mmCIF file of C-alpha atoms in Angstrom:
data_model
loop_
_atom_site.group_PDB
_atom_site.id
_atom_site.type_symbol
_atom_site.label_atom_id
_atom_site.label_comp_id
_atom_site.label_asym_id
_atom_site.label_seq_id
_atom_site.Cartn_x
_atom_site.Cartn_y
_atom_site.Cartn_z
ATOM 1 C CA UNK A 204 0.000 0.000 0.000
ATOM 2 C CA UNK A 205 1.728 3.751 -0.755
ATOM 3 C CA UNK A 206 2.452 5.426 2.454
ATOM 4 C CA UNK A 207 1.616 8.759 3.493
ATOM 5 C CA UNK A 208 4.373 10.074 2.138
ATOM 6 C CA UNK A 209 4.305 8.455 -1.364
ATOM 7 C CA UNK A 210 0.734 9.628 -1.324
ATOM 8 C CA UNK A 211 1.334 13.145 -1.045
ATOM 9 C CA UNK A 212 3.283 13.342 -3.988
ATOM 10 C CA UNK A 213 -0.376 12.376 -6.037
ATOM 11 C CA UNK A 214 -2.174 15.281 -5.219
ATOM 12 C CA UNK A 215 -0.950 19.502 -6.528
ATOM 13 C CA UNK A 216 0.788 21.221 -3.410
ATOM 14 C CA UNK A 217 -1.622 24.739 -4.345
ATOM 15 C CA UNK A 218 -5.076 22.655 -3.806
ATOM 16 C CA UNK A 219 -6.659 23.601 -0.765
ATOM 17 C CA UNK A 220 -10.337 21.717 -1.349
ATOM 18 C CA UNK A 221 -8.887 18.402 -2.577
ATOM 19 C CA UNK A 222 -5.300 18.503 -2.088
ATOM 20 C CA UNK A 223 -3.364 16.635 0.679
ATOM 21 C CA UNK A 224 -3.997 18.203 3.679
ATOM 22 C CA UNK A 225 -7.849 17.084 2.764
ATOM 23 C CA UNK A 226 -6.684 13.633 1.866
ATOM 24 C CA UNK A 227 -5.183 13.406 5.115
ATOM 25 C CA UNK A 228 -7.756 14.670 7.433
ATOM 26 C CA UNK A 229 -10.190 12.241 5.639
ATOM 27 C CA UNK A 230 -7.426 9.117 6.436
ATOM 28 C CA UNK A 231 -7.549 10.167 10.380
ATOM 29 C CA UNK A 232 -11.313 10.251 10.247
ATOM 30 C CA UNK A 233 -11.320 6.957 8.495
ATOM 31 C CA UNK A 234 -9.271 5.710 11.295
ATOM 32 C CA UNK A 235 -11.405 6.956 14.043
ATOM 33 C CA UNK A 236 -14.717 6.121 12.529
ATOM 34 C CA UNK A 237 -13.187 2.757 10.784
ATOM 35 C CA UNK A 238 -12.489 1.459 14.236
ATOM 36 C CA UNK A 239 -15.638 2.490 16.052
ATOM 37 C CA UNK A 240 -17.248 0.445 12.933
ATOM 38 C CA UNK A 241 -15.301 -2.331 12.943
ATOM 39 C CA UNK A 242 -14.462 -2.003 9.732
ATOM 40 C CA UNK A 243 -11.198 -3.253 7.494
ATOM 41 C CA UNK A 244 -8.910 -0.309 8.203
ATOM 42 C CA UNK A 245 -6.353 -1.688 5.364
ATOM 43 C CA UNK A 246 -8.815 -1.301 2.947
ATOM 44 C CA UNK A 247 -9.788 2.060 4.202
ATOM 45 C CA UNK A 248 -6.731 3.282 4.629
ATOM 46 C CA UNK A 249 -5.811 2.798 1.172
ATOM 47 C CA UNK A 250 -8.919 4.315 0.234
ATOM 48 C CA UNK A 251 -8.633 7.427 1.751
ATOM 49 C CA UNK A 252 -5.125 7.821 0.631
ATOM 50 C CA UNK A 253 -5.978 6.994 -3.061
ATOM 51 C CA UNK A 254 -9.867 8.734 -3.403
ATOM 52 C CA UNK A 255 -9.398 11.832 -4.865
ATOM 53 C CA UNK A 256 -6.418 11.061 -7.631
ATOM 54 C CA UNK A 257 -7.566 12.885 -10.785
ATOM 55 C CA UNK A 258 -4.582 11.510 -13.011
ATOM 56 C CA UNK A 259 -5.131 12.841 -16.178
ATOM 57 C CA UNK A 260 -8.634 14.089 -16.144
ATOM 58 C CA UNK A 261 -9.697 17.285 -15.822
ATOM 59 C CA UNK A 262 -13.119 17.613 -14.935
ATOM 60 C CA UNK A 263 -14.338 17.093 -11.313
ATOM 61 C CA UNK A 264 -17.114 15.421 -12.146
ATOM 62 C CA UNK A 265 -15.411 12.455 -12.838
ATOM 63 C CA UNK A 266 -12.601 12.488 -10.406
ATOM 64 C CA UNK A 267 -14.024 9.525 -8.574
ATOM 65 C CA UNK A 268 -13.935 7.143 -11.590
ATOM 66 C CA UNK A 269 -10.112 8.591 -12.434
ATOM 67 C CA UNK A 270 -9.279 7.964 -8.918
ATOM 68 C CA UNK A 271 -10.432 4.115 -9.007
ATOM 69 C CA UNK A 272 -8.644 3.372 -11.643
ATOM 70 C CA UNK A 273 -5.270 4.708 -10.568
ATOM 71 C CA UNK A 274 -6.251 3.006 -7.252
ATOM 72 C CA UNK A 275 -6.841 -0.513 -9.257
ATOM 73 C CA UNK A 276 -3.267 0.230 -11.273
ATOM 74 C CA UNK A 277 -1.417 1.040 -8.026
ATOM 75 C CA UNK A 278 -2.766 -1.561 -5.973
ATOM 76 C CA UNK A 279 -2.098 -4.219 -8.602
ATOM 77 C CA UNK A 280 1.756 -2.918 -9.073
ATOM 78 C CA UNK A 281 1.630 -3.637 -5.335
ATOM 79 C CA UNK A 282 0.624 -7.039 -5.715
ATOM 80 C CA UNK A 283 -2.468 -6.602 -4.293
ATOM 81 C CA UNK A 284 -5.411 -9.541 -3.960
ATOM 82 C CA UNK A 285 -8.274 -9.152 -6.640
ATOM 83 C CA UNK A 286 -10.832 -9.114 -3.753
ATOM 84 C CA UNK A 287 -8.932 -6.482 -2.058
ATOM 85 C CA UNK A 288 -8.383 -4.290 -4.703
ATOM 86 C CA UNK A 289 -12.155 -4.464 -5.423
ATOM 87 C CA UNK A 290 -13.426 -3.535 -2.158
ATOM 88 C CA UNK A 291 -10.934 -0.568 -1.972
ATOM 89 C CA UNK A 292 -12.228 0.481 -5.863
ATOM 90 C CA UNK A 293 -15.184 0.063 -4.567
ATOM 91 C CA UNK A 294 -15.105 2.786 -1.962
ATOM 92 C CA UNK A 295 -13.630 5.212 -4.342
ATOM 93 C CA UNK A 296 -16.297 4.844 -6.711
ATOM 94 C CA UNK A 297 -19.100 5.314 -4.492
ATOM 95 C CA UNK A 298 -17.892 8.464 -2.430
ATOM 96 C CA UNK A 299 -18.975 10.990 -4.275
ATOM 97 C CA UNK A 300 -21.702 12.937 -2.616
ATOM 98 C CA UNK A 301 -23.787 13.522 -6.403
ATOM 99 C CA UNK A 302 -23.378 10.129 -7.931
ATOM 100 C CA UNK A 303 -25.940 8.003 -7.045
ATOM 101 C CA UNK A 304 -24.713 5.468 -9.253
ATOM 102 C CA UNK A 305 -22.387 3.347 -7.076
ATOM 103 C CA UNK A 306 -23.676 3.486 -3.400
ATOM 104 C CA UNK A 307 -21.489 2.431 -0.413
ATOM 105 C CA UNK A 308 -22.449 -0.980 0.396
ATOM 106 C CA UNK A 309 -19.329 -2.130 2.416
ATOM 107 C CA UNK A 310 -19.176 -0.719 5.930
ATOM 108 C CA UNK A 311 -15.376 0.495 4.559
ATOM 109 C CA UNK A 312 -17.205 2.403 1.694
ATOM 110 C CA UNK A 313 -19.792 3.851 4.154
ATOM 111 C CA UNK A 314 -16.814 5.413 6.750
ATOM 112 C CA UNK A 315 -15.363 6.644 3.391
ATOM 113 C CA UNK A 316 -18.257 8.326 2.249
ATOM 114 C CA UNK A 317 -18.584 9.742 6.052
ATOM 115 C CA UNK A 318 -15.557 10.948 6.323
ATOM 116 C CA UNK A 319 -15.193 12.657 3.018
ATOM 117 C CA UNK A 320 -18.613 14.712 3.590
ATOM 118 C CA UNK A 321 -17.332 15.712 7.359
ATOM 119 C CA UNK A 322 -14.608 17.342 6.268
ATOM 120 C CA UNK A 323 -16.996 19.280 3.933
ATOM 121 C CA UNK A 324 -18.917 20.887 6.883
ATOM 122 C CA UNK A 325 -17.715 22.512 9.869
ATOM 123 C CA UNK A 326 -15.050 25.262 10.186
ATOM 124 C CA UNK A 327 -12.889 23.222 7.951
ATOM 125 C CA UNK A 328 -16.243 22.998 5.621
ATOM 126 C CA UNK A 329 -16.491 26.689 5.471
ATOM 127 C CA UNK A 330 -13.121 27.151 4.704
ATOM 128 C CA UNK A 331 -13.066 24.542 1.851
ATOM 129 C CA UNK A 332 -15.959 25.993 0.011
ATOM 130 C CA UNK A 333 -14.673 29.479 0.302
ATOM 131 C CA UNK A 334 -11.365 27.985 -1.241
ATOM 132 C CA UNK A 335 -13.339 26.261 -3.917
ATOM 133 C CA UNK A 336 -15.205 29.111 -5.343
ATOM 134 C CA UNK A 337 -11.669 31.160 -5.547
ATOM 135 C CA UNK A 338 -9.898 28.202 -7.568
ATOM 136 C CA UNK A 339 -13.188 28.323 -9.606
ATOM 137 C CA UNK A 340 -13.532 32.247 -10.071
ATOM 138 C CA UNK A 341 -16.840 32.501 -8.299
ATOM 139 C CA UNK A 342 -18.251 35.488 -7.001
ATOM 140 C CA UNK A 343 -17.465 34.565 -3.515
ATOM 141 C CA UNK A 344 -20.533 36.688 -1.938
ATOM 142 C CA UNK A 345 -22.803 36.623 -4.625
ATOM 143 C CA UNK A 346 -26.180 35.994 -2.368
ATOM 144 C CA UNK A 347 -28.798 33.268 -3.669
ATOM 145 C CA UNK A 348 -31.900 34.688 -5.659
ATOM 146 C CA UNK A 349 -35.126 35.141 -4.730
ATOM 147 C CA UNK A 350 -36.215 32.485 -7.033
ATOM 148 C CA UNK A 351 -33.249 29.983 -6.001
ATOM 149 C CA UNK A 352 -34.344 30.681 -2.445
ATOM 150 C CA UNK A 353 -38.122 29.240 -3.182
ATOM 151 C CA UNK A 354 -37.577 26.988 -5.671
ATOM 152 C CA UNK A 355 -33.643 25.806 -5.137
ATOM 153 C CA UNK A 356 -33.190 26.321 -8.839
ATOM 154 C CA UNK A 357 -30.755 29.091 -10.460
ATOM 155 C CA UNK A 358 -32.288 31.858 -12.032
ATOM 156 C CA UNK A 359 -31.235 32.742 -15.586
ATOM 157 C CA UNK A 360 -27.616 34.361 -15.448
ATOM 158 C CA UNK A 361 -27.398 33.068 -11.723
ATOM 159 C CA UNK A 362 -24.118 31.334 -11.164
ATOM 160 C CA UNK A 363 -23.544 29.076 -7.778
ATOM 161 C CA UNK A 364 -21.375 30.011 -5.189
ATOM 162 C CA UNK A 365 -20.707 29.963 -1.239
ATOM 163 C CA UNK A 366 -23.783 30.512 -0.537
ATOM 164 C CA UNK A 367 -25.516 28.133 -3.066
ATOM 165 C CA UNK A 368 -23.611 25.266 -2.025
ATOM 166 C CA UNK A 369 -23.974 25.754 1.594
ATOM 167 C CA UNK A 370 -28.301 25.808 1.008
ATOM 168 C CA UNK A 371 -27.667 22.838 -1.852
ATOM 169 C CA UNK A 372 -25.365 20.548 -0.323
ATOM 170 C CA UNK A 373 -23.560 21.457 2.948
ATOM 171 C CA UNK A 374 -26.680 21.893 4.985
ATOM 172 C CA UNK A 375 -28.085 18.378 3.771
ATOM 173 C CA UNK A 376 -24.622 16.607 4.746
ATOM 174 C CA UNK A 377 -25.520 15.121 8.218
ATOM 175 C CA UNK A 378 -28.360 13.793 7.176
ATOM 176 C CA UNK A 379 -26.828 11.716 4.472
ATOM 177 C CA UNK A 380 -24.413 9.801 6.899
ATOM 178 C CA UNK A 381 -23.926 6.078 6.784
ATOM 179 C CA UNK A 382 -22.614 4.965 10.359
ATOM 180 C CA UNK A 383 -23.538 5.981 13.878
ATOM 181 C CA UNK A 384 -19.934 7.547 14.284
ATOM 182 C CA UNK A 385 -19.994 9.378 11.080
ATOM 183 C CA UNK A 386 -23.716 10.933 12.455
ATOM 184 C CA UNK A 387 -21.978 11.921 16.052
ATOM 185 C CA UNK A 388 -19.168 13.758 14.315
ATOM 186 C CA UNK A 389 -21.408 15.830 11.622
ATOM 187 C CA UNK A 390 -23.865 16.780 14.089
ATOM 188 C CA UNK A 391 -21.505 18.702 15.830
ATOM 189 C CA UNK A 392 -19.521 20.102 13.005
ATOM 190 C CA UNK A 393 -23.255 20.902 11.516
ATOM 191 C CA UNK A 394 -24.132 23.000 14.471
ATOM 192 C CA UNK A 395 -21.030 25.336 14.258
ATOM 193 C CA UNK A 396 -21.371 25.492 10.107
ATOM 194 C CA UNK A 397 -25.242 26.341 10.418
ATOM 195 C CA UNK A 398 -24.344 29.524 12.546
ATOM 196 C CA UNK A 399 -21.742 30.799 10.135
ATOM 197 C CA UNK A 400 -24.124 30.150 7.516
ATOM 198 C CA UNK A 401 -26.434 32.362 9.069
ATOM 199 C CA UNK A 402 -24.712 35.162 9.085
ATOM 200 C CA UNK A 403 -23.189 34.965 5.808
ATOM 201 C CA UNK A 404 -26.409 34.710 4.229
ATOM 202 C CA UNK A 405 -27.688 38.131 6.538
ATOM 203 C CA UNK A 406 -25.046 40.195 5.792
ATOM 204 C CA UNK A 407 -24.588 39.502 1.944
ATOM 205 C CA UNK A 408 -28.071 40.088 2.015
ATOM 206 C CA UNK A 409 -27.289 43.313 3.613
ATOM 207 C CA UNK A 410 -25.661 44.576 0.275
ATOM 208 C CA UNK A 411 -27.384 43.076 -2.341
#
């Protein structure tokens, strides 16, 4: 299995949403929630070292399928097991908080999953998102319509940002936990995310 250290060198040193420091936050939750769950902390491990290797692709949207199959390469230079390398691809693919395709079955997939959206929320959460919409040239404070706000769908012209995401996704992440851990650990992180929320969304509503 790549160590730490070996892993690091897979993911850009300027990426502060999905770059290592994530990666290895999500490893140390894996650990903590993997061993409350009883679950196979070899496969996890290697999961949350490997799940978010882009490779060669460029879009995000498919960063989960790039990252399983640089997981299944790596894993079979290391002389992996079939069965192992499966269950490990398996986590990978199903991860990703907007692909329903692959869901986490395994309890290791499940404290992936966990742990990936928990580091979305919370102070870290906050941070992350503000982080993203830089990279992506957002409007950082660019409040939610009126018509997003009642109907949760972008207005003509409306881009999403902070603020969008947050009422979208981040908001919604505790409830879409797998293991009793992973609930413990996002309720609390949800708590302290909700109240920044709240004032972001009043005072960029102040100068719209």
């Amino acid at each position: 299995m790549p160590t730490i250290e070996e892993a690091r060198d897979y993911y850009p040193a300027d990426d502060a949403v999905h770059g290592f420091s994530h990666i290895l936050r999500v490893y140390r939750l894996c650990e903590r929630i993997g061993k409350q769950e009883k679950a196979d902390l070899t496969i996890l491990r290697a999961a949350a070292l490997l799940h978010d290797v882009e490779g060669d692709v460029d879009v995000r949207e498919d960063h989960h399928l790039a990252a399983a199959r640089f997981a299944e390469e790596t894993l079979k230079k290391e002389g992996w097991e079939d069965e192992a390398i499966s269950a490990v691809v398996h986590c990978i693919r199903a991860h990703r908080f907007r692909d329903d395709f692959d869901k986490p079955l395994s309890i290791e997939a499940q404290v992936l999953f966990d742990a990936d959206k928990i580091d979305a929320i919370g102070a870290v959460g906050v941070a992350r998102a503000v982080a993203y919409a830089v990279r992506a040239g957002m409007d950082v404070y660019a409040p939610p319509s009126d018509h997003y706000l009642s109907t949760g769908e972008l207005a003509p012209g409306e881009s999403q940002t902070v603020a969008h995401e947050y009422l979208f996704k981040l908001r919604h992440i505790k409830d879409r936990m797998f293991t009793v851990t992973g609930r413990s650990l996002a309720a609390k992180r949800h708590e302290l995310m909700v109240l920044f929320f709240e004032g972001w969304l009043d005072e960029i509503g102040d100068y719209s």
